[in-house]
Coordinates of C-alpha atoms (C1' of nucleotides) in Angstrom, one line a residue:
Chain T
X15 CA -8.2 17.7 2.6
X16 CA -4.6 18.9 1.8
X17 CA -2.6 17.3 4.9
X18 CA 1.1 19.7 5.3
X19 CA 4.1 17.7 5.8
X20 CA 6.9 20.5 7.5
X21 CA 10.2 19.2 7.8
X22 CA 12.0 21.0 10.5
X23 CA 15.7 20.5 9.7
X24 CA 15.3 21.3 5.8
X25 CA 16.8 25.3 6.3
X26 CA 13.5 25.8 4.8
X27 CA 11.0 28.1 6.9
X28 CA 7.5 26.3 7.7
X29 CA 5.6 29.0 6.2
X30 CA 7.3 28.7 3.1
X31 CA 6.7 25.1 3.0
X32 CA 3.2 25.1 3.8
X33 CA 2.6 27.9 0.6
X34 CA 4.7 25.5 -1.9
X35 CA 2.7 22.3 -0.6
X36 CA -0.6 24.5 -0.8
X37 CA 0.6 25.7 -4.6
X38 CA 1.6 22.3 -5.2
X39 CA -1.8 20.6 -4.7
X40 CA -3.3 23.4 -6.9
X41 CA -1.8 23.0 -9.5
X42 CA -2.4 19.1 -9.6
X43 CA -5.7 19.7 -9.4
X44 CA -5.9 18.3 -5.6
X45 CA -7.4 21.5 -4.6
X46 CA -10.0 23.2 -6.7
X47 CA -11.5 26.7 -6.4
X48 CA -13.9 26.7 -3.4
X49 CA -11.9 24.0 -1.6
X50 CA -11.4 24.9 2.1
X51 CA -7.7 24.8 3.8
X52 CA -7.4 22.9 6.9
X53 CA -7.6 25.6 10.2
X54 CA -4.9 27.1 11.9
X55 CA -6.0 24.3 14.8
X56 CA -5.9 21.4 12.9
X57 CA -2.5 22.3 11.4
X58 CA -1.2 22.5 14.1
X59 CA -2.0 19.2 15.7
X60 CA -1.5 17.6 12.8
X61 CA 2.5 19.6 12.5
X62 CA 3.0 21.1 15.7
X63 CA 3.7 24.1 14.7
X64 CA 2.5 27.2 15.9
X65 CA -0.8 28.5 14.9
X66 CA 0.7 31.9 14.0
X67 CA 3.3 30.6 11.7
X68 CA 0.0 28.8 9.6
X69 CA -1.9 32.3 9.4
X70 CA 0.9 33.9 7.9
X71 CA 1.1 31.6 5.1
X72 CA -2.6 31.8 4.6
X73 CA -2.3 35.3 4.7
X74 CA 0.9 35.9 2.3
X75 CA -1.4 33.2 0.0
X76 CA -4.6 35.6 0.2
X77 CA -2.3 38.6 -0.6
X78 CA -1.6 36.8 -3.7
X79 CA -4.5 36.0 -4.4
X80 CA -5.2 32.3 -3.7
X81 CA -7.3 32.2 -1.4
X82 CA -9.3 34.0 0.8
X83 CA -9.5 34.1 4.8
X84 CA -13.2 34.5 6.0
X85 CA -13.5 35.2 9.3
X86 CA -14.9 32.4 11.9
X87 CA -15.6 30.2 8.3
X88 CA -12.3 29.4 7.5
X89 CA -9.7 30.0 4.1
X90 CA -10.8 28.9 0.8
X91 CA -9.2 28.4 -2.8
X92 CA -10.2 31.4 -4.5
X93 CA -7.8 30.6 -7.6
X94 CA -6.7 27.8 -9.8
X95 CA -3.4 26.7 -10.8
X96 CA -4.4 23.8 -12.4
X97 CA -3.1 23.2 -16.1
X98 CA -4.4 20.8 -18.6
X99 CA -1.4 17.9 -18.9
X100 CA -1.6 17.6 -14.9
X101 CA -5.2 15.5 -14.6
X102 CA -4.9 12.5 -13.0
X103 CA -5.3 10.6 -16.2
X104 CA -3.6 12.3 -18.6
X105 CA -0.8 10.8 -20.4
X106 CA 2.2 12.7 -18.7
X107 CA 1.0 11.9 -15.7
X108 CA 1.0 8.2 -16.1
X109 CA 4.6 8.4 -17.7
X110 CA 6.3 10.0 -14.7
X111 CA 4.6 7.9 -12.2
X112 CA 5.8 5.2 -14.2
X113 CA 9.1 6.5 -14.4
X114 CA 9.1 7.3 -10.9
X115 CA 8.7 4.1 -9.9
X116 CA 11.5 2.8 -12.0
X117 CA 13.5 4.9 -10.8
X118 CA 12.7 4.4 -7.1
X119 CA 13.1 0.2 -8.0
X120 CA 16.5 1.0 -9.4
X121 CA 17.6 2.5 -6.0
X122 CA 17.4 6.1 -6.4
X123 CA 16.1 8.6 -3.6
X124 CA 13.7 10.7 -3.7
X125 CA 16.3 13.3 -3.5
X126 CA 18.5 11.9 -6.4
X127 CA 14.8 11.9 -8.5
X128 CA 14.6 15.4 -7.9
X129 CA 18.1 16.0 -8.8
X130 CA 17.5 14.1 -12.2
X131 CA 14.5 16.5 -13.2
X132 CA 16.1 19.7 -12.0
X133 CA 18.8 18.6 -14.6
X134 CA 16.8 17.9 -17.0
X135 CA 14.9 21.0 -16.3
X136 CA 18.1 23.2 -16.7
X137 CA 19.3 21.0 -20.0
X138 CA 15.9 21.8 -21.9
X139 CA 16.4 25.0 -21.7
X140 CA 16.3 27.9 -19.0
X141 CA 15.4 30.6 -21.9
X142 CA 12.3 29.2 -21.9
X143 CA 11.2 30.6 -18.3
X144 CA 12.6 33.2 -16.2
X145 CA 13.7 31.0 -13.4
X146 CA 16.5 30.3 -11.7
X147 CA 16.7 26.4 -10.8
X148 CA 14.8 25.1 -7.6
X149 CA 12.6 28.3 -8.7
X150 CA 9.5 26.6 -7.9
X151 CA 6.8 28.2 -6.8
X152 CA 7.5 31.6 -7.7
X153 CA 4.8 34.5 -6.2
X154 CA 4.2 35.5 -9.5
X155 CA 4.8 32.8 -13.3
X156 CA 1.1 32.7 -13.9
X157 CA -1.9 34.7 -13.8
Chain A
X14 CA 33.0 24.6 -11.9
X15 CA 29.7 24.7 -10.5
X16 CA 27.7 27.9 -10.8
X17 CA 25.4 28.8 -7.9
X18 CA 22.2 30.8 -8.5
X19 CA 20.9 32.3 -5.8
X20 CA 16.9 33.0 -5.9
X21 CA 16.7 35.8 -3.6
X22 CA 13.3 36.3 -2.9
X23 CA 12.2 32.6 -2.0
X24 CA 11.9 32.2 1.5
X25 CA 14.6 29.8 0.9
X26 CA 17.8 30.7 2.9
X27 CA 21.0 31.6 0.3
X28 CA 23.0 28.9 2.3
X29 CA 20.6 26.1 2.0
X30 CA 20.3 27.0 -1.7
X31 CA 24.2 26.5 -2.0
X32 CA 23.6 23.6 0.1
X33 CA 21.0 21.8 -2.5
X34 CA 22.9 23.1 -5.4
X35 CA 25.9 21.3 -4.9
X36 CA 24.6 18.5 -3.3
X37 CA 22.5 17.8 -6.7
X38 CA 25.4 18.6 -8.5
X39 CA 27.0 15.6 -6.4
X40 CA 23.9 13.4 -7.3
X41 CA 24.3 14.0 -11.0
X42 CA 28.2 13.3 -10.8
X43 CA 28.3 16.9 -12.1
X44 CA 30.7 17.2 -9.3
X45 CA 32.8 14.4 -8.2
X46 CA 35.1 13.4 -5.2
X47 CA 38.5 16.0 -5.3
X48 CA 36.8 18.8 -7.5
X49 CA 37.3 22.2 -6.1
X50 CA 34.1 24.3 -5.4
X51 CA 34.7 28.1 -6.4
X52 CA 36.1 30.0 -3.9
X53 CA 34.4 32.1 -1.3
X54 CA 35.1 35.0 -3.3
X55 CA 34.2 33.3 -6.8
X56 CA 30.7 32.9 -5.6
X57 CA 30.5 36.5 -4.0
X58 CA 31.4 37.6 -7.4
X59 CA 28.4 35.8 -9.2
X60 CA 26.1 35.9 -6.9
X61 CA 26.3 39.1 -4.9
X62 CA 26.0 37.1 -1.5
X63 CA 27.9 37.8 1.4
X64 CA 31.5 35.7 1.7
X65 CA 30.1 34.6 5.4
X66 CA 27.1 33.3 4.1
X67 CA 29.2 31.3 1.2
X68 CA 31.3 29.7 4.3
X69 CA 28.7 29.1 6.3
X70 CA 27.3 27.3 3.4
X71 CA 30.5 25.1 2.8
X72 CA 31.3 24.5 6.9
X73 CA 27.7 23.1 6.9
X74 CA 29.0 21.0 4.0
X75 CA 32.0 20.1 5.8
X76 CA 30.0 18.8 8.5
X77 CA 28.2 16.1 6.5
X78 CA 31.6 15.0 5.8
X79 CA 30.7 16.0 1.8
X80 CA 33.2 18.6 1.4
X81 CA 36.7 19.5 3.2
X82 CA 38.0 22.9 3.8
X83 CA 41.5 23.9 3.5
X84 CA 42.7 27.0 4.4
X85 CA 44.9 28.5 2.0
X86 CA 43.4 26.2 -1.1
X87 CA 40.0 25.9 -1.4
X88 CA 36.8 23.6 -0.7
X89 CA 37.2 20.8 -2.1
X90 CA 34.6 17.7 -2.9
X91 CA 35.4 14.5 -0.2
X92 CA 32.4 12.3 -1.0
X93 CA 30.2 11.5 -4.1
X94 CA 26.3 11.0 -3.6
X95 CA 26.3 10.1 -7.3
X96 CA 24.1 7.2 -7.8
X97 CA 24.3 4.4 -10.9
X98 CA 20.8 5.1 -12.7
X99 CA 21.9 8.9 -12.7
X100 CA 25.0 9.0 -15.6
X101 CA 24.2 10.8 -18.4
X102 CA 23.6 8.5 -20.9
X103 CA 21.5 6.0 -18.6
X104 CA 18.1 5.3 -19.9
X105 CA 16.4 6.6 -16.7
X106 CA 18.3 10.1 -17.7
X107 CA 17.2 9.3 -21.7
X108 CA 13.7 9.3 -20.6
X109 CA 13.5 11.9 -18.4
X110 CA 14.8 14.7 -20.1
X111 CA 12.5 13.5 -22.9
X112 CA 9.8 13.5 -20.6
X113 CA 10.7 16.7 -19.5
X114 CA 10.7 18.3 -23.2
X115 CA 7.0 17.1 -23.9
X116 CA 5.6 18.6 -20.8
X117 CA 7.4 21.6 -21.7
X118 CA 6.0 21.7 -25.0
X119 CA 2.7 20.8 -22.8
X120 CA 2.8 24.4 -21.9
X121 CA 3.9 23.2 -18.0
X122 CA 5.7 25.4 -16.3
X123 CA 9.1 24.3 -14.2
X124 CA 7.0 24.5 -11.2
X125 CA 4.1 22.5 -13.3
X126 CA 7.1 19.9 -14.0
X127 CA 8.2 19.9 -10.2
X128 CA 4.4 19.2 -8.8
X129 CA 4.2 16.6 -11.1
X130 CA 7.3 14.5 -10.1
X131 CA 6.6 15.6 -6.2
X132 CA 3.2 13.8 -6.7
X133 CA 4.2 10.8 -8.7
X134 CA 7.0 10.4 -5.4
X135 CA 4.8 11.1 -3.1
X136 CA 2.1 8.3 -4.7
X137 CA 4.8 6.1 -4.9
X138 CA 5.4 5.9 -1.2
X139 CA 7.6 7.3 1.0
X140 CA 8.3 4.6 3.1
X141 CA 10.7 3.2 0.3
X142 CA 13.0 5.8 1.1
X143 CA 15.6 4.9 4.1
X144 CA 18.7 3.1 4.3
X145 CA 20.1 3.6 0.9
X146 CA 24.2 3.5 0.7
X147 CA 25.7 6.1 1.2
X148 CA 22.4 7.8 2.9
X149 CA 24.4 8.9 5.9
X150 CA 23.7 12.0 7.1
X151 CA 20.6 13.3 5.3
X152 CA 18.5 15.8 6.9
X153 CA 16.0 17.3 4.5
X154 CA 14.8 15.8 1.2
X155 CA 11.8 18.1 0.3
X156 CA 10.7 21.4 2.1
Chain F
X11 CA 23.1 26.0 34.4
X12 CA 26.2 26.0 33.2
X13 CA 28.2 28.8 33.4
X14 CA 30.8 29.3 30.5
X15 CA 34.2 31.1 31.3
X16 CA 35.6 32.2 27.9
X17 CA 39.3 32.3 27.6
X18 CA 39.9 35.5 25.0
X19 CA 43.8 35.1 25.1
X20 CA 44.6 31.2 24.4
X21 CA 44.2 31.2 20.8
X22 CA 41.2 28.8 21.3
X23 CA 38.5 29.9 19.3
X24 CA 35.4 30.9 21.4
X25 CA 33.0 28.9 20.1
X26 CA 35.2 25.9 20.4
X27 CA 35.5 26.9 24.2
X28 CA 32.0 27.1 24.5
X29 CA 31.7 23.5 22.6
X30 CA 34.4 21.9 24.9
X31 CA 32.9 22.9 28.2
X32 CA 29.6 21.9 27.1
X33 CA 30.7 18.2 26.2
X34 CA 32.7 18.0 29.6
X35 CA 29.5 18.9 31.4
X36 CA 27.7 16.2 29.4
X37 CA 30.3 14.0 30.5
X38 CA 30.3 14.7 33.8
X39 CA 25.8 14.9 33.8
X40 CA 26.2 18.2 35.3
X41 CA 24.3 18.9 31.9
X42 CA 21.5 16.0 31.0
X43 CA 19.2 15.3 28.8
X44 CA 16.1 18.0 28.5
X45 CA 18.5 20.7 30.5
X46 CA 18.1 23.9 28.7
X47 CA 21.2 26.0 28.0
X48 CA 21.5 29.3 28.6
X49 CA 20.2 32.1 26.7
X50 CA 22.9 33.4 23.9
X51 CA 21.5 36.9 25.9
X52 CA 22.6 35.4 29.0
X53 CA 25.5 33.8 27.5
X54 CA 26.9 37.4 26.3
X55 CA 25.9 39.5 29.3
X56 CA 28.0 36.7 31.3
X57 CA 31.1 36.6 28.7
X58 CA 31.1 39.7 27.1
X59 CA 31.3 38.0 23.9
X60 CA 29.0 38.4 20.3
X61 CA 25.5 36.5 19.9
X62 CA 26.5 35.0 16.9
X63 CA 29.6 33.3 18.1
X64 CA 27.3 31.9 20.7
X65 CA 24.8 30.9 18.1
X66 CA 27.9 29.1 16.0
X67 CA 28.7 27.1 19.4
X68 CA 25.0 26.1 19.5
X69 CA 24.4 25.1 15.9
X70 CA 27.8 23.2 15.8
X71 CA 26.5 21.1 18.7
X72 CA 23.1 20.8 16.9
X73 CA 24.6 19.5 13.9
X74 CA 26.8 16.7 15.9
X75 CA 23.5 15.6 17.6
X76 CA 24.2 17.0 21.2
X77 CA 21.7 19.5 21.6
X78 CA 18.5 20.9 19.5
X79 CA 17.7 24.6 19.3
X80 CA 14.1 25.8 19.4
X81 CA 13.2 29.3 17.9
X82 CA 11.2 31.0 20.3
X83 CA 12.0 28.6 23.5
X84 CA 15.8 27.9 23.9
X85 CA 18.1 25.6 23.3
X86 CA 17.9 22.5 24.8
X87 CA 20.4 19.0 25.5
X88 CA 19.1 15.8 23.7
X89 CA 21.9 13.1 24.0
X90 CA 23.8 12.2 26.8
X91 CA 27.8 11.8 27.0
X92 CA 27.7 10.9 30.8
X93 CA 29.7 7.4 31.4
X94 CA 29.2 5.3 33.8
X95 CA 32.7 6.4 36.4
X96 CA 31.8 9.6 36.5
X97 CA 29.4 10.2 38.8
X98 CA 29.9 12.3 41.5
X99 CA 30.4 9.8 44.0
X100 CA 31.9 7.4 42.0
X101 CA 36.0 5.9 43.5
X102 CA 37.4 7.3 40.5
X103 CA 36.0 10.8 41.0
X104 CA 37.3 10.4 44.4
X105 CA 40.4 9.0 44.2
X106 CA 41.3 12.0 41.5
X107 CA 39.6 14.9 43.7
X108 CA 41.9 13.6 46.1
X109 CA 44.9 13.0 44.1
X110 CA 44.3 17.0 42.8
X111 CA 44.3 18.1 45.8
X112 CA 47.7 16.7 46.4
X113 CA 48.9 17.8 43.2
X114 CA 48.3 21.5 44.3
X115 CA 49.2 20.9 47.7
X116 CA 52.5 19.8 46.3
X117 CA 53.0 23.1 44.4
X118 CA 51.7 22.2 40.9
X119 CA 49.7 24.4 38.7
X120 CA 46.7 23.3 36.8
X121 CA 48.8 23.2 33.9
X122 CA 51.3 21.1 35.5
X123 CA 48.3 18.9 36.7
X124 CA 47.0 18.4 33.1
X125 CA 50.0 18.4 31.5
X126 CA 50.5 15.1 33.8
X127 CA 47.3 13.4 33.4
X128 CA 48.2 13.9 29.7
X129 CA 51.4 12.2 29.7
X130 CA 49.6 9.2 31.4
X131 CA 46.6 9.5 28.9
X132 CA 49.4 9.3 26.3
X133 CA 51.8 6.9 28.5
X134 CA 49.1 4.3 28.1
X135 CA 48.8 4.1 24.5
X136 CA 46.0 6.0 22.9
X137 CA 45.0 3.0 20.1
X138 CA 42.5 2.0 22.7
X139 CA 40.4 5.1 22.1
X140 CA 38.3 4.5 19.3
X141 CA 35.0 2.5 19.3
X142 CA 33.2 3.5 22.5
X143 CA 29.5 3.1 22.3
X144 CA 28.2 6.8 21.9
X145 CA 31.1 8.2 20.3
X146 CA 29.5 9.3 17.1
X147 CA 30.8 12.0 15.2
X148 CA 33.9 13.1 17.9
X149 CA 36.7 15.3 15.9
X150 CA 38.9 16.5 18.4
X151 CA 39.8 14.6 21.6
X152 CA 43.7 16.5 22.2
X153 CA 44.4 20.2 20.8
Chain W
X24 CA 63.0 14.9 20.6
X25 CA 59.2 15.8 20.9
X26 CA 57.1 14.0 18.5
X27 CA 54.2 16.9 17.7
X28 CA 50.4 15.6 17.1
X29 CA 48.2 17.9 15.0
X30 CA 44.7 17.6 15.4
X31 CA 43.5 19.1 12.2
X32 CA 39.8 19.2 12.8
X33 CA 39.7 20.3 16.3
X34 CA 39.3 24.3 15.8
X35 CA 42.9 25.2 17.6
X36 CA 45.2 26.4 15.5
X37 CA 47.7 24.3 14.7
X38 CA 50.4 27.2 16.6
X39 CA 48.7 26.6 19.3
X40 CA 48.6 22.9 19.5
X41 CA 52.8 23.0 19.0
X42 CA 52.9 25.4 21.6
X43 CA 50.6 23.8 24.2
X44 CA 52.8 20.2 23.8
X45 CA 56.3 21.9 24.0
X46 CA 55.4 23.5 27.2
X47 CA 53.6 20.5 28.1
X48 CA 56.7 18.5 27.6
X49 CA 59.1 21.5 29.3
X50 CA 56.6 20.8 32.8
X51 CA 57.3 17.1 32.7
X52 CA 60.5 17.5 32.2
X53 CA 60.6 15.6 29.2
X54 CA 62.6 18.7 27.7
X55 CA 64.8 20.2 29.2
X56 CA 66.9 24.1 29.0
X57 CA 69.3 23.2 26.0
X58 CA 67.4 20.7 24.5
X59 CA 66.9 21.0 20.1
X60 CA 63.1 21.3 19.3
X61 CA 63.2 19.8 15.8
X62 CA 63.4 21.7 12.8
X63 CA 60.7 23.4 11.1
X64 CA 61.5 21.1 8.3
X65 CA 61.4 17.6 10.6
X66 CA 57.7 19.1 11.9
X67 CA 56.4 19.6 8.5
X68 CA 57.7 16.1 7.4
X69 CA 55.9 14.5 10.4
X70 CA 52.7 16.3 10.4
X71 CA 52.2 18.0 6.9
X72 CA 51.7 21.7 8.3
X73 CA 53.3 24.5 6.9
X74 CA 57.1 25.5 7.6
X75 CA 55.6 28.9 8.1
X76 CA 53.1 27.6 11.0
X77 CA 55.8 25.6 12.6
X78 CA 58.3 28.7 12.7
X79 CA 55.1 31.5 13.3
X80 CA 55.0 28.9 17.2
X81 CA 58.6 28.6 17.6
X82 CA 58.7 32.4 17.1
X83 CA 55.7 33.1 19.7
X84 CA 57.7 30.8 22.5
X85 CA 60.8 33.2 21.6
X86 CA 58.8 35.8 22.4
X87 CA 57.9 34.5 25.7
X88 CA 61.4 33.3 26.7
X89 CA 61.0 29.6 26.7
X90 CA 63.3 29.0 23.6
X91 CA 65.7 30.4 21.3
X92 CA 66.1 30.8 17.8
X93 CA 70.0 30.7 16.3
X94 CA 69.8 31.3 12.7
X95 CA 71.5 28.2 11.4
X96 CA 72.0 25.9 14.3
X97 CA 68.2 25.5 15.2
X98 CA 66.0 26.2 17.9
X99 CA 67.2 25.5 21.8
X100 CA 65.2 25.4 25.3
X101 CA 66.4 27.9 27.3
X102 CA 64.0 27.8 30.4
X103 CA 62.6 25.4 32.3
X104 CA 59.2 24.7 33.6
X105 CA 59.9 21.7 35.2
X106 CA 57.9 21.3 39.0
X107 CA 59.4 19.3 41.8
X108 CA 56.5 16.6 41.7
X109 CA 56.7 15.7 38.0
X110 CA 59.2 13.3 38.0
X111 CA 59.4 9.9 36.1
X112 CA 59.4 8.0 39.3
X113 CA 57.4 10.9 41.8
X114 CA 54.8 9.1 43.8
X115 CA 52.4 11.7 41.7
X116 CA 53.1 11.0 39.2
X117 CA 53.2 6.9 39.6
X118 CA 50.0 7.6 41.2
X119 CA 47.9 9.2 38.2
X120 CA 49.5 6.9 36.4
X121 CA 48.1 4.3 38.3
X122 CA 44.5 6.3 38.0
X123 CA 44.3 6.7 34.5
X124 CA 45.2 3.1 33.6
X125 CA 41.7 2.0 35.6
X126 CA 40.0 4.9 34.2
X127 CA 40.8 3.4 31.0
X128 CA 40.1 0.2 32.0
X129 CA 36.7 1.7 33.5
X130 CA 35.6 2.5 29.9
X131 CA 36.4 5.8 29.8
X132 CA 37.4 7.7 27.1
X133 CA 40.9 10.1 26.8
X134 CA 37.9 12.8 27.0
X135 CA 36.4 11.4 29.6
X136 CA 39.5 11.3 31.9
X137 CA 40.0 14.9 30.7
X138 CA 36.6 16.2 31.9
X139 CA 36.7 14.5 35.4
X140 CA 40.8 16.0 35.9
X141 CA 39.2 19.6 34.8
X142 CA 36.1 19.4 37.2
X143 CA 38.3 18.1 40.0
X144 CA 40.1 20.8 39.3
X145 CA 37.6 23.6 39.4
X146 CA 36.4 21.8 42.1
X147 CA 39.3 22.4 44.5
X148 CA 39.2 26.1 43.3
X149 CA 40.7 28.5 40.9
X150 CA 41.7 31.0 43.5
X151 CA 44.4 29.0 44.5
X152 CA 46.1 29.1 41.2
X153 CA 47.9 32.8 41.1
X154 CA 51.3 33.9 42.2
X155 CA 52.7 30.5 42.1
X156 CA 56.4 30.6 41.5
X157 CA 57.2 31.0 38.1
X158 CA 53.7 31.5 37.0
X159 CA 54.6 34.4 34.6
X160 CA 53.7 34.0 30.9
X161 CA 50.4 32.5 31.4
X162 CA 48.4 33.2 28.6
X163 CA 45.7 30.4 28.4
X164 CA 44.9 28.2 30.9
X165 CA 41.5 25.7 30.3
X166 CA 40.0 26.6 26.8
Chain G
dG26 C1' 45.3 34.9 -1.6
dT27 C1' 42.7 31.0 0.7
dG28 C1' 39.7 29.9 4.4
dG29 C1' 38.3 31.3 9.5
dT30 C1' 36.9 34.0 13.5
dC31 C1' 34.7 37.6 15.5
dT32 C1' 32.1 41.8 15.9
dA33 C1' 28.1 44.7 15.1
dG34 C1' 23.7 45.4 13.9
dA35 C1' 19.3 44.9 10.9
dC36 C1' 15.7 42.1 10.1
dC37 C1' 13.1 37.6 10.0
dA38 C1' 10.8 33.2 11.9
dC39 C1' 8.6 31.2 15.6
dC40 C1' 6.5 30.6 20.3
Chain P
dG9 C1' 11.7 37.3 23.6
dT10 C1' 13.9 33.1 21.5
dG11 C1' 16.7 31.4 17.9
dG12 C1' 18.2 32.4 12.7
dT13 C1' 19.8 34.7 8.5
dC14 C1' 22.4 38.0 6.4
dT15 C1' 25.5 41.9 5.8
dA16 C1' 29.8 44.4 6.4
dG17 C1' 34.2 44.7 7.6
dA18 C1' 38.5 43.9 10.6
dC19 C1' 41.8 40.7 11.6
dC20 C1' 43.9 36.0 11.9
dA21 C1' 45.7 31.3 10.2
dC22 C1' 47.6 28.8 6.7
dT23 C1' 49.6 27.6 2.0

DNA sequence: GTGGTCTAGACCACC
DNA sequence: GTGGTCTAGACCACT
């Protein structure tokens, strides 16, 4: 079960984080179609937020089509994002967990990680997708 | 001169997104300690934002102590966040943008690329990540 | 609940005013830890002045640690500047309610009064002022 | 000759800050009608402001009568705002003096002795403080 | 011409 | 109904 980690104090607005966590797991392959999100209720004791601010990220999800609320059942994955490359065995995936942990030994943050594959990113080639940097989880990309 | 793009559209605040921007650009030593960020009216230009969400941006800056403003002159960049590991031509920088161009090739999207690294982070333990040098005032690291 | 008396006229900024009599009342535990601050609402129908500048005041004192602002339930104190000396029985705060009172009684004006406490202040050498436990991220202290 | 501190940092304009110590100084006597304020050119070498900034103050004080600009020669007191009570060897003054050095000694900070002056002060009352003799240009008065 | 304050008002996020 | 973002624009402080 996908457990949300909301930072208050990142500018960032809980419901957004909740979607790009949610999008995140999907597209590793942590959530699979059928998969049920946590409730409104347990979100909240696990974040302490407010149940309202959960149901509208479940709901801007189910407008874009990744899942679905049923009523008195509960919101389940109704799409994938998954994409070959991610699986928890394949090759890249070993190679940047590697990485990341040489990195991490060599005294970098998790922030100055990011920083170093948002650049890299950006150097490869922005031509090559429509977005802008830090353009994560776009609404739209897939299909 | 750094070059702010603004992603209207993700939930993501404009002055957080300058925030991040040049904060990475600090990280990467893409920006270093006396460079001048673009004026207020530079960035209004490019980015068709609003010159008081710009300064808000940049106060916030000045806050952390990164950046110093001075009226009449400009913004100008107080304190690195670069980190040894990050240069251009270190090996962790080698592999990663070579990394990066496989998964590419993979047919991974930016966001594909982004989950990924998230992941390999998150796996690697977050507890790792306090008391770095030069760590001082950090607020958000993910969102 | 405090009540803030905004100066339009000195050329003190507004939010600054709003800042300084906040910290005094910390200092003096009028204000303490958990105290909610008033309303920007209330905050303009007492003062007559914009929301936002209000809201600057606030997020200023949130950024330097003094007080944390919760969407939907206020704003709210979280450290405490109160010294030991100051309490409201305390022979200091005495001796100087006293002494004021014979300041005025004498003919002087508060400026004249604080114009002479600042002479002493300045009389007894101001290199002793750095270093006190809880002095964090202080940037004015005169003006 | 008055020494000016600039507080760069705390948000009162530095105009304000040369204005507030030159009357400050004209109450205690320290300077007196004929006195020379220092030249625009002596301020900027001690405190790295503007010329401009320096004259824009000296210009508002003009204004207001308390000094005199001759074009050439410099810039002279020509009122006083001295108080019977203010005097070097007053008992007053020997008395807060006297205060302020235990307050110190106390632990308290320059802000500190500040806060418990101001409360004392708006403890006694405000509505004593108009039509006191020569009480004319007031302009700011707490901030 | 730079940054900085303040106003006014629309709309959003959260409780 | 609370705080929060952003816009727009006037005016100020400083170099």
């Amino acid at each position: 079960m996908i457990d949300y980690r909301i930072d208050r104090g990142s500018g960032v607005p809980a419901y957004v984080q909740i979607v790009e966590q949610t999008e995140r797991a999907l597209r590793m392959g942590t959530l699979r179609v059928g998969d049920k999100l946590p409730t409104a209720r347990e979100v909240v004791a696990a974040t302490a937020i407010n149940p309202n601010t959960v149901l509208r990220a479940y709901r801007d999800m189910e407008q874009t089509g990744l899942v679905e609320l049923r009523r008195g059942l509960g919101t389940f994955v109704t799409r994938s994002l998954a994409r070959p490359g991610s699986e928890d065995d394949s090759p890249l995936r070993r190679e940047i967990t590697d990485w990341v942990a040489r990195a991490r030994a060599a005294g970098l943050e998790r922030a100055d990680v990011l920083a170093l594959v948002t650049a890299a990113l950006d150097a490869h080639g922005d031509e090559h997708d429509s977005g802008t940097p830090g353009d994560r989880d776009r609404k739209k990309e897939d299909a």
